[in-house]
């Protein structure tokens, strides 16, 4: 009888009142998750389990990624939208009534899609409205059915989805960018309910894809790869971590798994030895703009393009890492190992240097258990030998340390007041 309530930052002011009303109505104990471990669009199962919660109520925008353990109920909210103005903008963008259009929406505007469909369906017979779904699908997809980003719709045209245009109801953001890169064969237009304006999307998809393919080339040149854990709740994240470790080992690259919470340039700049990072996150948060980072950040799909010779660029971009796992629609098996003497050398398009792109064989043996553990200091405690840990011990600064019992206790004192240009205790001397 314990439930966790997860709010985005902009709704935390209402969390106490909501929790009090929920407790009075249900009798269950409510816990408010004040700060999410990663993106607010993902369900924070880790924080919920710390509170002993048996279920999670997720408020606000959501990526609708399936969870692993706890049952989840999404409360998207209902942001206002002028349905009449939205229908008018649709008619201006698609004056031909035989146009084939798929209508997508942000989750906070999903409540208005039924009314919009009633206005447009009589005029546009080829219009398709997507519906929101989450969790594991009940069965295999039928031909022509699309299930991505928590949206589901059926395309019955003979030419498939490439004959359709996309109309998105919502503001510009990561969700729209993910849609445009994934369905890059479709022209996009959008309606922003906040401004009441419709427009044809001017994002140069080809230029954005060229940028992502440049990052693929950087990944081919990398020798040390940092695997960033950007989610602990999306189903399949442990499987894709193991898949990436095996892929990098076969490609002859060293890998380190890092859990740093929400990634930012300051955090990742501490790992100077890493040549490139790969972010394992939900479909919306995986497209991280790394232009301000010291090292580039790629997605699992881009890393597989770089390291798996059997995977070729087909024009279809994947942002959901679950599509890469065995049994998924886009899984590609790793080819057999190639002897070094028979490997064809490759030239880097960035540095112009020769590089090896062939795969090695899988590791034949592991260290015997007798040498995997060693005695640590005089405490007779056993510690596992790790090359990464040994390297970290050799660095002069190893991050913040608790030093429990070593720091003297002192009373709190009042600090300096004012701004940096003129603190109050400095005085103001006139020249």
JSON list of N, CA, C and O in Angstrom, two decimals, residues 90 96-101 120-129 156 164:
[
{"chain": "A", "resi": 90, "resn": "UNK", "atom": "N", "xyz": [-4.30, 22.83, -40.28]},
{"chain": "A", "resi": 90, "resn": "UNK", "atom": "CA", "xyz": [-4.13, 21.60, -41.07]},
{"chain": "A", "resi": 90, "resn": "UNK", "atom": "C", "xyz": [-4.62, 21.80, -42.49]},
{"chain": "A", "resi": 90, "resn": "UNK", "atom": "O", "xyz": [-3.97, 21.37, -43.45]},
{"chain": "A", "resi": 96, "resn": "UNK", "atom": "N", "xyz": [-5.06, 19.85, -50.40]},
{"chain": "A", "resi": 96, "resn": "UNK", "atom": "CA", "xyz": [-5.57, 18.72, -51.17]},
{"chain": "A", "resi": 96, "resn": "UNK", "atom": "C", "xyz": [-6.23, 17.71, -50.23]},
{"chain": "A", "resi": 96, "resn": "UNK", "atom": "O", "xyz": [-5.58, 17.14, -49.34]},
{"chain": "A", "resi": 97, "resn": "UNK", "atom": "N", "xyz": [-7.52, 17.46, -50.41]},
{"chain": "A", "resi": 97, "resn": "UNK", "atom": "CA", "xyz": [-8.24, 16.61, -49.49]},
{"chain": "A", "resi": 97, "resn": "UNK", "atom": "C", "xyz": [-7.91, 15.13, -49.65]},
{"chain": "A", "resi": 97, "resn": "UNK", "atom": "O", "xyz": [-8.29, 14.33, -48.79]},
{"chain": "A", "resi": 98, "resn": "UNK", "atom": "N", "xyz": [-7.22, 14.75, -50.71]},
{"chain": "A", "resi": 98, "resn": "UNK", "atom": "CA", "xyz": [-6.79, 13.36, -50.87]},
{"chain": "A", "resi": 98, "resn": "UNK", "atom": "C", "xyz": [-5.39, 13.13, -50.28]},
{"chain": "A", "resi": 98, "resn": "UNK", "atom": "O", "xyz": [-4.78, 12.07, -50.52]},
{"chain": "A", "resi": 99, "resn": "UNK", "atom": "N", "xyz": [-4.87, 14.09, -49.55]},
{"chain": "A", "resi": 99, "resn": "UNK", "atom": "CA", "xyz": [-3.54, 13.96, -48.97]},
{"chain": "A", "resi": 99, "resn": "UNK", "atom": "C", "xyz": [-3.49, 12.81, -47.97]},
{"chain": "A", "resi": 99, "resn": "UNK", "atom": "O", "xyz": [-4.45, 12.59, -47.21]},
{"chain": "A", "resi": 100, "resn": "UNK", "atom": "N", "xyz": [-2.40, 12.11, -47.98]},
{"chain": "A", "resi": 100, "resn": "UNK", "atom": "CA", "xyz": [-2.17, 11.02, -47.02]},
{"chain": "A", "resi": 100, "resn": "UNK", "atom": "C", "xyz": [-1.33, 11.57, -45.87]},
{"chain": "A", "resi": 100, "resn": "UNK", "atom": "O", "xyz": [-0.15, 11.92, -46.06]},
{"chain": "A", "resi": 101, "resn": "UNK", "atom": "N", "xyz": [-1.92, 11.68, -44.69]},
{"chain": "A", "resi": 101, "resn": "UNK", "atom": "CA", "xyz": [-1.26, 12.32, -43.56]},
{"chain": "A", "resi": 101, "resn": "UNK", "atom": "C", "xyz": [-1.46, 11.47, -42.31]},
{"chain": "A", "resi": 101, "resn": "UNK", "atom": "O", "xyz": [-2.57, 10.95, -42.07]},
{"chain": "A", "resi": 120, "resn": "UNK", "atom": "N", "xyz": [-11.79, 16.54, -39.03]},
{"chain": "A", "resi": 120, "resn": "UNK", "atom": "CA", "xyz": [-11.01, 16.36, -40.25]},
{"chain": "A", "resi": 120, "resn": "UNK", "atom": "C", "xyz": [-11.35, 15.09, -41.01]},
{"chain": "A", "resi": 120, "resn": "UNK", "atom": "O", "xyz": [-11.15, 15.03, -42.22]},
{"chain": "A", "resi": 121, "resn": "UNK", "atom": "N", "xyz": [-11.85, 14.07, -40.33]},
{"chain": "A", "resi": 121, "resn": "UNK", "atom": "CA", "xyz": [-12.11, 12.80, -40.99]},
{"chain": "A", "resi": 121, "resn": "UNK", "atom": "C", "xyz": [-13.09, 12.91, -42.16]},
{"chain": "A", "resi": 121, "resn": "UNK", "atom": "O", "xyz": [-12.85, 12.32, -43.22]},
{"chain": "A", "resi": 122, "resn": "UNK", "atom": "N", "xyz": [-14.21, 13.68, -42.05]},
{"chain": "A", "resi": 122, "resn": "UNK", "atom": "CA", "xyz": [-15.12, 13.77, -43.20]},
{"chain": "A", "resi": 122, "resn": "UNK", "atom": "C", "xyz": [-14.50, 14.41, -44.43]},
{"chain": "A", "resi": 122, "resn": "UNK", "atom": "O", "xyz": [-14.90, 14.12, -45.57]},
{"chain": "A", "resi": 123, "resn": "UNK", "atom": "N", "xyz": [-13.49, 15.29, -44.23]},
{"chain": "A", "resi": 123, "resn": "UNK", "atom": "CA", "xyz": [-12.88, 16.00, -45.36]},
{"chain": "A", "resi": 123, "resn": "UNK", "atom": "C", "xyz": [-11.68, 15.26, -45.93]},
{"chain": "A", "resi": 123, "resn": "UNK", "atom": "O", "xyz": [-11.39, 15.36, -47.12]},
{"chain": "A", "resi": 124, "resn": "UNK", "atom": "N", "xyz": [-10.95, 14.53, -45.07]},
{"chain": "A", "resi": 124, "resn": "UNK", "atom": "CA", "xyz": [-9.71, 13.87, -45.49]},
{"chain": "A", "resi": 124, "resn": "UNK", "atom": "C", "xyz": [-9.87, 12.36, -45.27]},
{"chain": "A", "resi": 124, "resn": "UNK", "atom": "O", "xyz": [-9.65, 11.85, -44.15]},
{"chain": "A", "resi": 125, "resn": "UNK", "atom": "N", "xyz": [-10.24, 11.62, -46.29]},
{"chain": "A", "resi": 125, "resn": "UNK", "atom": "CA", "xyz": [-10.46, 10.17, -46.11]},
{"chain": "A", "resi": 125, "resn": "UNK", "atom": "C", "xyz": [-9.19, 9.38, -45.86]},
{"chain": "A", "resi": 125, "resn": "UNK", "atom": "O", "xyz": [-9.25, 8.27, -45.32]},
{"chain": "A", "resi": 126, "resn": "UNK", "atom": "N", "xyz": [-8.02, 9.94, -46.22]},
{"chain": "A", "resi": 126, "resn": "UNK", "atom": "CA", "xyz": [-6.76, 9.20, -46.09]},
{"chain": "A", "resi": 126, "resn": "UNK", "atom": "C", "xyz": [-5.97, 9.61, -44.86]},
{"chain": "A", "resi": 126, "resn": "UNK", "atom": "O", "xyz": [-4.77, 9.33, -44.77]},
{"chain": "A", "resi": 127, "resn": "UNK", "atom": "N", "xyz": [-6.60, 10.28, -43.91]},
{"chain": "A", "resi": 127, "resn": "UNK", "atom": "CA", "xyz": [-5.90, 10.72, -42.72]},
{"chain": "A", "resi": 127, "resn": "UNK", "atom": "C", "xyz": [-5.86, 9.59, -41.70]},
{"chain": "A", "resi": 127, "resn": "UNK", "atom": "O", "xyz": [-6.78, 8.77, -41.61]},
{"chain": "A", "resi": 128, "resn": "UNK", "atom": "N", "xyz": [-4.75, 9.49, -40.97]},
{"chain": "A", "resi": 128, "resn": "UNK", "atom": "CA", "xyz": [-4.55, 8.46, -39.96]},
{"chain": "A", "resi": 128, "resn": "UNK", "atom": "C", "xyz": [-4.19, 9.13, -38.64]},
{"chain": "A", "resi": 128, "resn": "UNK", "atom": "O", "xyz": [-3.28, 9.98, -38.61]},
{"chain": "A", "resi": 129, "resn": "UNK", "atom": "N", "xyz": [-4.85, 8.79, -37.58]},
{"chain": "A", "resi": 129, "resn": "UNK", "atom": "CA", "xyz": [-4.55, 9.31, -36.25]},
{"chain": "A", "resi": 129, "resn": "UNK", "atom": "C", "xyz": [-3.87, 8.22, -35.42]},
{"chain": "A", "resi": 129, "resn": "UNK", "atom": "O", "xyz": [-4.39, 7.10, -35.31]},
{"chain": "A", "resi": 156, "resn": "UNK", "atom": "N", "xyz": [-2.21, 1.55, -44.48]},
{"chain": "A", "resi": 156, "resn": "UNK", "atom": "CA", "xyz": [-2.79, 0.59, -45.41]},
{"chain": "A", "resi": 156, "resn": "UNK", "atom": "C", "xyz": [-2.43, 0.87, -46.86]},
{"chain": "A", "resi": 156, "resn": "UNK", "atom": "O", "xyz": [-2.78, 0.09, -47.74]},
{"chain": "A", "resi": 164, "resn": "UNK", "atom": "N", "xyz": [3.31, 8.98, -47.09]},
{"chain": "A", "resi": 164, "resn": "UNK", "atom": "CA", "xyz": [2.54, 9.80, -46.15]},
{"chain": "A", "resi": 164, "resn": "UNK", "atom": "C", "xyz": [3.37, 10.99, -45.67]},
{"chain": "A", "resi": 164, "resn": "UNK", "atom": "O", "xyz": [4.61, 10.95, -45.65]}
]
